[in-house]
Amino acid sequence: MDYVLAALVGLFITIGTYLLLSRSVIRMLIGMTIFGNGVNLLIFTAGRVTQAIAPIVPDGLDAPDGPIANPLPQALILTAIVIGFSMFAFLLVLAFRAYQSLDADNTDTMRLAEPERSPSPPLSY
């Protein structure tokens, strides 16, 4: 199971990196989301995927009997999912506003700050 999850992490990070290198803003946004999901899956896999019981101590015992699941990676992933979703929503609105104001989705045509026929910087001093 760990090998399958490791291959899935590699696949997610590869697809996310490929989409991040695109010139389309929407593809970059989807790539960042897939990359974040790959990192979340990596943290989950690093926390050792086991079929253990929840980390709840029964009444009358000082420690749970038997193996328990590690709650720390699960809490980290839940926090990362919330942060990733809020970042996705913010960047989606930002991309939409950029598309409205610049009328372009391609990053090569979004040259408002750098005009095409601007003078070149000096090559030496």
PDB file of C-alpha atoms in Angstrom:
ATOM      1  CA  MET A   1       0.000   0.000   0.000  1.00  0.00           C
ATOM      2  CA  ASP A   2       2.870   2.363   0.740  1.00  0.00           C
ATOM      3  CA  TYR A   3       4.282   1.825  -2.748  1.00  0.00           C
ATOM      4  CA  VAL A   4       0.964   2.679  -4.342  1.00  0.00           C
ATOM      5  CA  LEU A   5       0.671   5.849  -2.273  1.00  0.00           C
ATOM      6  CA  ALA A   6       4.281   6.787  -3.066  1.00  0.00           C
ATOM      7  CA  ALA A   7       3.576   6.371  -6.785  1.00  0.00           C
ATOM      8  CA  LEU A   8       0.399   8.444  -6.402  1.00  0.00           C
ATOM      9  CA  VAL A   9       2.347  11.183  -4.591  1.00  0.00           C
ATOM     10  CA  GLY A  10       4.894  11.211  -7.416  1.00  0.00           C
ATOM     11  CA  LEU A  11       2.116  11.347  -9.996  1.00  0.00           C
ATOM     12  CA  PHE A  12       0.343  14.237  -8.243  1.00  0.00           C
ATOM     13  CA  ILE A  13       3.542  16.245  -7.868  1.00  0.00           C
ATOM     14  CA  THR A  14       4.538  15.549 -11.479  1.00  0.00           C
ATOM     15  CA  ILE A  15       1.159  16.621 -12.857  1.00  0.00           C
ATOM     16  CA  GLY A  16       1.106  19.664 -10.578  1.00  0.00           C
ATOM     17  CA  THR A  17       4.578  20.731 -11.675  1.00  0.00           C
ATOM     18  CA  TYR A  18       3.695  20.242 -15.343  1.00  0.00           C
ATOM     19  CA  LEU A  19       0.584  22.384 -14.993  1.00  0.00           C
ATOM     20  CA  LEU A  20       2.456  25.045 -12.993  1.00  0.00           C
ATOM     21  CA  LEU A  21       4.898  25.449 -15.892  1.00  0.00           C
ATOM     22  CA  SER A  22       2.038  26.236 -18.273  1.00  0.00           C
ATOM     23  CA  ARG A  23       1.340  29.755 -19.530  1.00  0.00           C
ATOM     24  CA  SER A  24      -2.382  29.632 -18.786  1.00  0.00           C
ATOM     25  CA  VAL A  25      -3.367  31.092 -15.436  1.00  0.00           C
ATOM     26  CA  ILE A  26      -6.178  28.578 -14.899  1.00  0.00           C
ATOM     27  CA  ARG A  27      -3.822  25.654 -15.567  1.00  0.00           C
ATOM     28  CA  MET A  28      -1.350  27.151 -13.115  1.00  0.00           C
ATOM     29  CA  LEU A  29      -4.088  27.396 -10.504  1.00  0.00           C
ATOM     30  CA  ILE A  30      -5.194  23.787 -11.025  1.00  0.00           C
ATOM     31  CA  GLY A  31      -1.536  22.700 -10.971  1.00  0.00           C
ATOM     32  CA  MET A  32      -0.971  24.378  -7.642  1.00  0.00           C
ATOM     33  CA  THR A  33      -4.021  22.650  -6.201  1.00  0.00           C
ATOM     34  CA  ILE A  34      -2.907  19.224  -7.459  1.00  0.00           C
ATOM     35  CA  PHE A  35       0.620  19.887  -6.163  1.00  0.00           C
ATOM     36  CA  GLY A  36      -0.824  20.755  -2.734  1.00  0.00           C
ATOM     37  CA  ASN A  37      -2.879  17.554  -2.722  1.00  0.00           C
ATOM     38  CA  GLY A  38       0.288  15.606  -3.518  1.00  0.00           C
ATOM     39  CA  VAL A  39       2.088  17.183  -0.578  1.00  0.00           C
ATOM     40  CA  ASN A  40      -0.892  16.419   1.692  1.00  0.00           C
ATOM     41  CA  LEU A  41      -0.812  12.794   0.571  1.00  0.00           C
ATOM     42  CA  LEU A  42       2.952  12.754   1.215  1.00  0.00           C
ATOM     43  CA  ILE A  43       2.420  13.931   4.804  1.00  0.00           C
ATOM     44  CA  PHE A  44      -0.337  11.350   5.242  1.00  0.00           C
ATOM     45  CA  THR A  45       1.908   8.578   3.917  1.00  0.00           C
ATOM     46  CA  ALA A  46       4.813   9.695   6.095  1.00  0.00           C
ATOM     47  CA  GLY A  47       2.533   9.324   9.125  1.00  0.00           C
ATOM     48  CA  ARG A  48       2.411   5.557   8.452  1.00  0.00           C
ATOM     49  CA  VAL A  49      -0.858   4.341   7.028  1.00  0.00           C
ATOM     50  CA  THR A  50      -2.113   1.604   9.351  1.00  0.00           C
ATOM     51  CA  GLN A  51      -5.402  -0.046  10.127  1.00  0.00           C
ATOM     52  CA  ALA A  52      -5.343   0.891  13.781  1.00  0.00           C
ATOM     53  CA  ILE A  53      -8.052   2.099  16.122  1.00  0.00           C
ATOM     54  CA  ALA A  54      -8.687   5.746  16.900  1.00  0.00           C
ATOM     55  CA  PRO A  55      -6.426   7.221  19.612  1.00  0.00           C
ATOM     56  CA  ILE A  56      -9.098   7.211  22.347  1.00  0.00           C
ATOM     57  CA  VAL A  57      -8.223   5.900  25.801  1.00  0.00           C
ATOM     58  CA  PRO A  58     -11.015   3.763  27.297  1.00  0.00           C
ATOM     59  CA  ASP A  59     -12.300   4.426  30.816  1.00  0.00           C
ATOM     60  CA  GLY A  60     -10.238   2.817  33.549  1.00  0.00           C
ATOM     61  CA  LEU A  61      -7.013   2.607  31.506  1.00  0.00           C
ATOM     62  CA  ASP A  62      -3.982   4.891  31.487  1.00  0.00           C
ATOM     63  CA  ALA A  63      -3.051   4.045  27.902  1.00  0.00           C
ATOM     64  CA  PRO A  64      -4.935   2.480  25.022  1.00  0.00           C
ATOM     65  CA  ASP A  65      -4.477  -1.234  24.547  1.00  0.00           C
ATOM     66  CA  GLY A  66      -3.126  -2.185  21.142  1.00  0.00           C
ATOM     67  CA  PRO A  67      -1.854  -0.078  18.254  1.00  0.00           C
ATOM     68  CA  ILE A  68      -3.449   3.315  17.677  1.00  0.00           C
ATOM     69  CA  ALA A  69      -3.458   5.677  14.727  1.00  0.00           C
ATOM     70  CA  ASN A  70      -1.178   8.706  14.853  1.00  0.00           C
ATOM     71  CA  PRO A  71      -3.442  11.786  15.049  1.00  0.00           C
ATOM     72  CA  LEU A  72      -0.739  14.381  14.301  1.00  0.00           C
ATOM     73  CA  PRO A  73      -0.440  13.824  10.517  1.00  0.00           C
ATOM     74  CA  GLN A  74      -4.224  13.786  10.252  1.00  0.00           C
ATOM     75  CA  ALA A  75      -4.484  17.123  12.067  1.00  0.00           C
ATOM     76  CA  LEU A  76      -1.727  18.619   9.896  1.00  0.00           C
ATOM     77  CA  ILE A  77      -3.451  17.444   6.724  1.00  0.00           C
ATOM     78  CA  LEU A  78      -6.813  18.807   7.836  1.00  0.00           C
ATOM     79  CA  THR A  79      -5.209  22.193   8.468  1.00  0.00           C
ATOM     80  CA  ALA A  80      -3.399  22.043   5.109  1.00  0.00           C
ATOM     81  CA  ILE A  81      -6.654  21.199   3.305  1.00  0.00           C
ATOM     82  CA  VAL A  82      -8.386  24.227   4.801  1.00  0.00           C
ATOM     83  CA  ILE A  83      -5.467  26.521   3.949  1.00  0.00           C
ATOM     84  CA  GLY A  84      -5.200  25.042   0.445  1.00  0.00           C
ATOM     85  CA  PHE A  85      -8.902  25.559  -0.223  1.00  0.00           C
ATOM     86  CA  SER A  86      -8.790  29.167   0.959  1.00  0.00           C
ATOM     87  CA  MET A  87      -5.717  29.818  -1.189  1.00  0.00           C
ATOM     88  CA  PHE A  88      -7.467  28.235  -4.181  1.00  0.00           C
ATOM     89  CA  ALA A  89     -10.521  30.441  -3.659  1.00  0.00           C
ATOM     90  CA  PHE A  90      -8.372  33.580  -3.324  1.00  0.00           C
ATOM     91  CA  LEU A  91      -6.292  32.789  -6.415  1.00  0.00           C
ATOM     92  CA  LEU A  92      -9.412  31.908  -8.404  1.00  0.00           C
ATOM     93  CA  VAL A  93     -10.882  35.339  -7.671  1.00  0.00           C
ATOM     94  CA  LEU A  94      -7.517  36.959  -8.422  1.00  0.00           C
ATOM     95  CA  ALA A  95      -7.278  35.139 -11.766  1.00  0.00           C
ATOM     96  CA  PHE A  96     -10.853  36.120 -12.617  1.00  0.00           C
ATOM     97  CA  ARG A  97     -10.171  39.789 -11.867  1.00  0.00           C
ATOM     98  CA  ALA A  98      -6.945  39.676 -13.882  1.00  0.00           C
ATOM     99  CA  TYR A  99      -8.864  38.172 -16.785  1.00  0.00           C
ATOM    100  CA  GLN A 100     -11.525  40.886 -16.508  1.00  0.00           C
ATOM    101  CA  SER A 101      -9.068  43.759 -16.422  1.00  0.00           C
ATOM    102  CA  LEU A 102      -6.458  42.444 -18.897  1.00  0.00           C
ATOM    103  CA  ASP A 103      -8.746  40.327 -21.106  1.00  0.00           C
ATOM    104  CA  ALA A 104      -6.126  37.583 -21.250  1.00  0.00           C
ATOM    105  CA  ASP A 105      -5.507  34.176 -19.694  1.00  0.00           C
ATOM    106  CA  ASN A 106      -2.048  33.701 -21.188  1.00  0.00           C
ATOM    107  CA  THR A 107       0.782  35.085 -19.080  1.00  0.00           C
ATOM    108  CA  ASP A 108       2.688  36.197 -22.194  1.00  0.00           C
ATOM    109  CA  THR A 109      -0.102  38.587 -23.130  1.00  0.00           C
ATOM    110  CA  MET A 110      -0.393  39.995 -19.600  1.00  0.00           C
ATOM    111  CA  ARG A 111       2.259  42.643 -20.195  1.00  0.00           C
ATOM    112  CA  LEU A 112       0.608  45.677 -18.638  1.00  0.00           C
ATOM    113  CA  ALA A 113       3.621  46.460 -16.448  1.00  0.00           C
ATOM    114  CA  GLU A 114       6.185  45.812 -19.213  1.00  0.00           C
ATOM    115  CA  PRO A 115       5.250  47.236 -22.604  1.00  0.00           C
ATOM    116  CA  GLU A 116       6.447  45.255 -25.617  1.00  0.00           C
ATOM    117  CA  ARG A 117       8.567  48.029 -27.131  1.00  0.00           C
ATOM    118  CA  SER A 118      10.214  49.221 -23.926  1.00  0.00           C
ATOM    119  CA  PRO A 119      13.904  50.155 -24.011  1.00  0.00           C
ATOM    120  CA  SER A 120      16.292  47.427 -22.993  1.00  0.00           C
ATOM    121  CA  PRO A 121      18.264  47.802 -19.783  1.00  0.00           C
ATOM    122  CA  PRO A 122      21.977  48.602 -20.117  1.00  0.00           C
ATOM    123  CA  LEU A 123      24.151  45.541 -20.569  1.00  0.00           C
ATOM    124  CA  SER A 124      27.129  46.995 -18.695  1.00  0.00           C
ATOM    125  CA  TYR A 125      28.043  50.024 -16.612  1.00  0.00           C
TER     126      TYR A 125
END
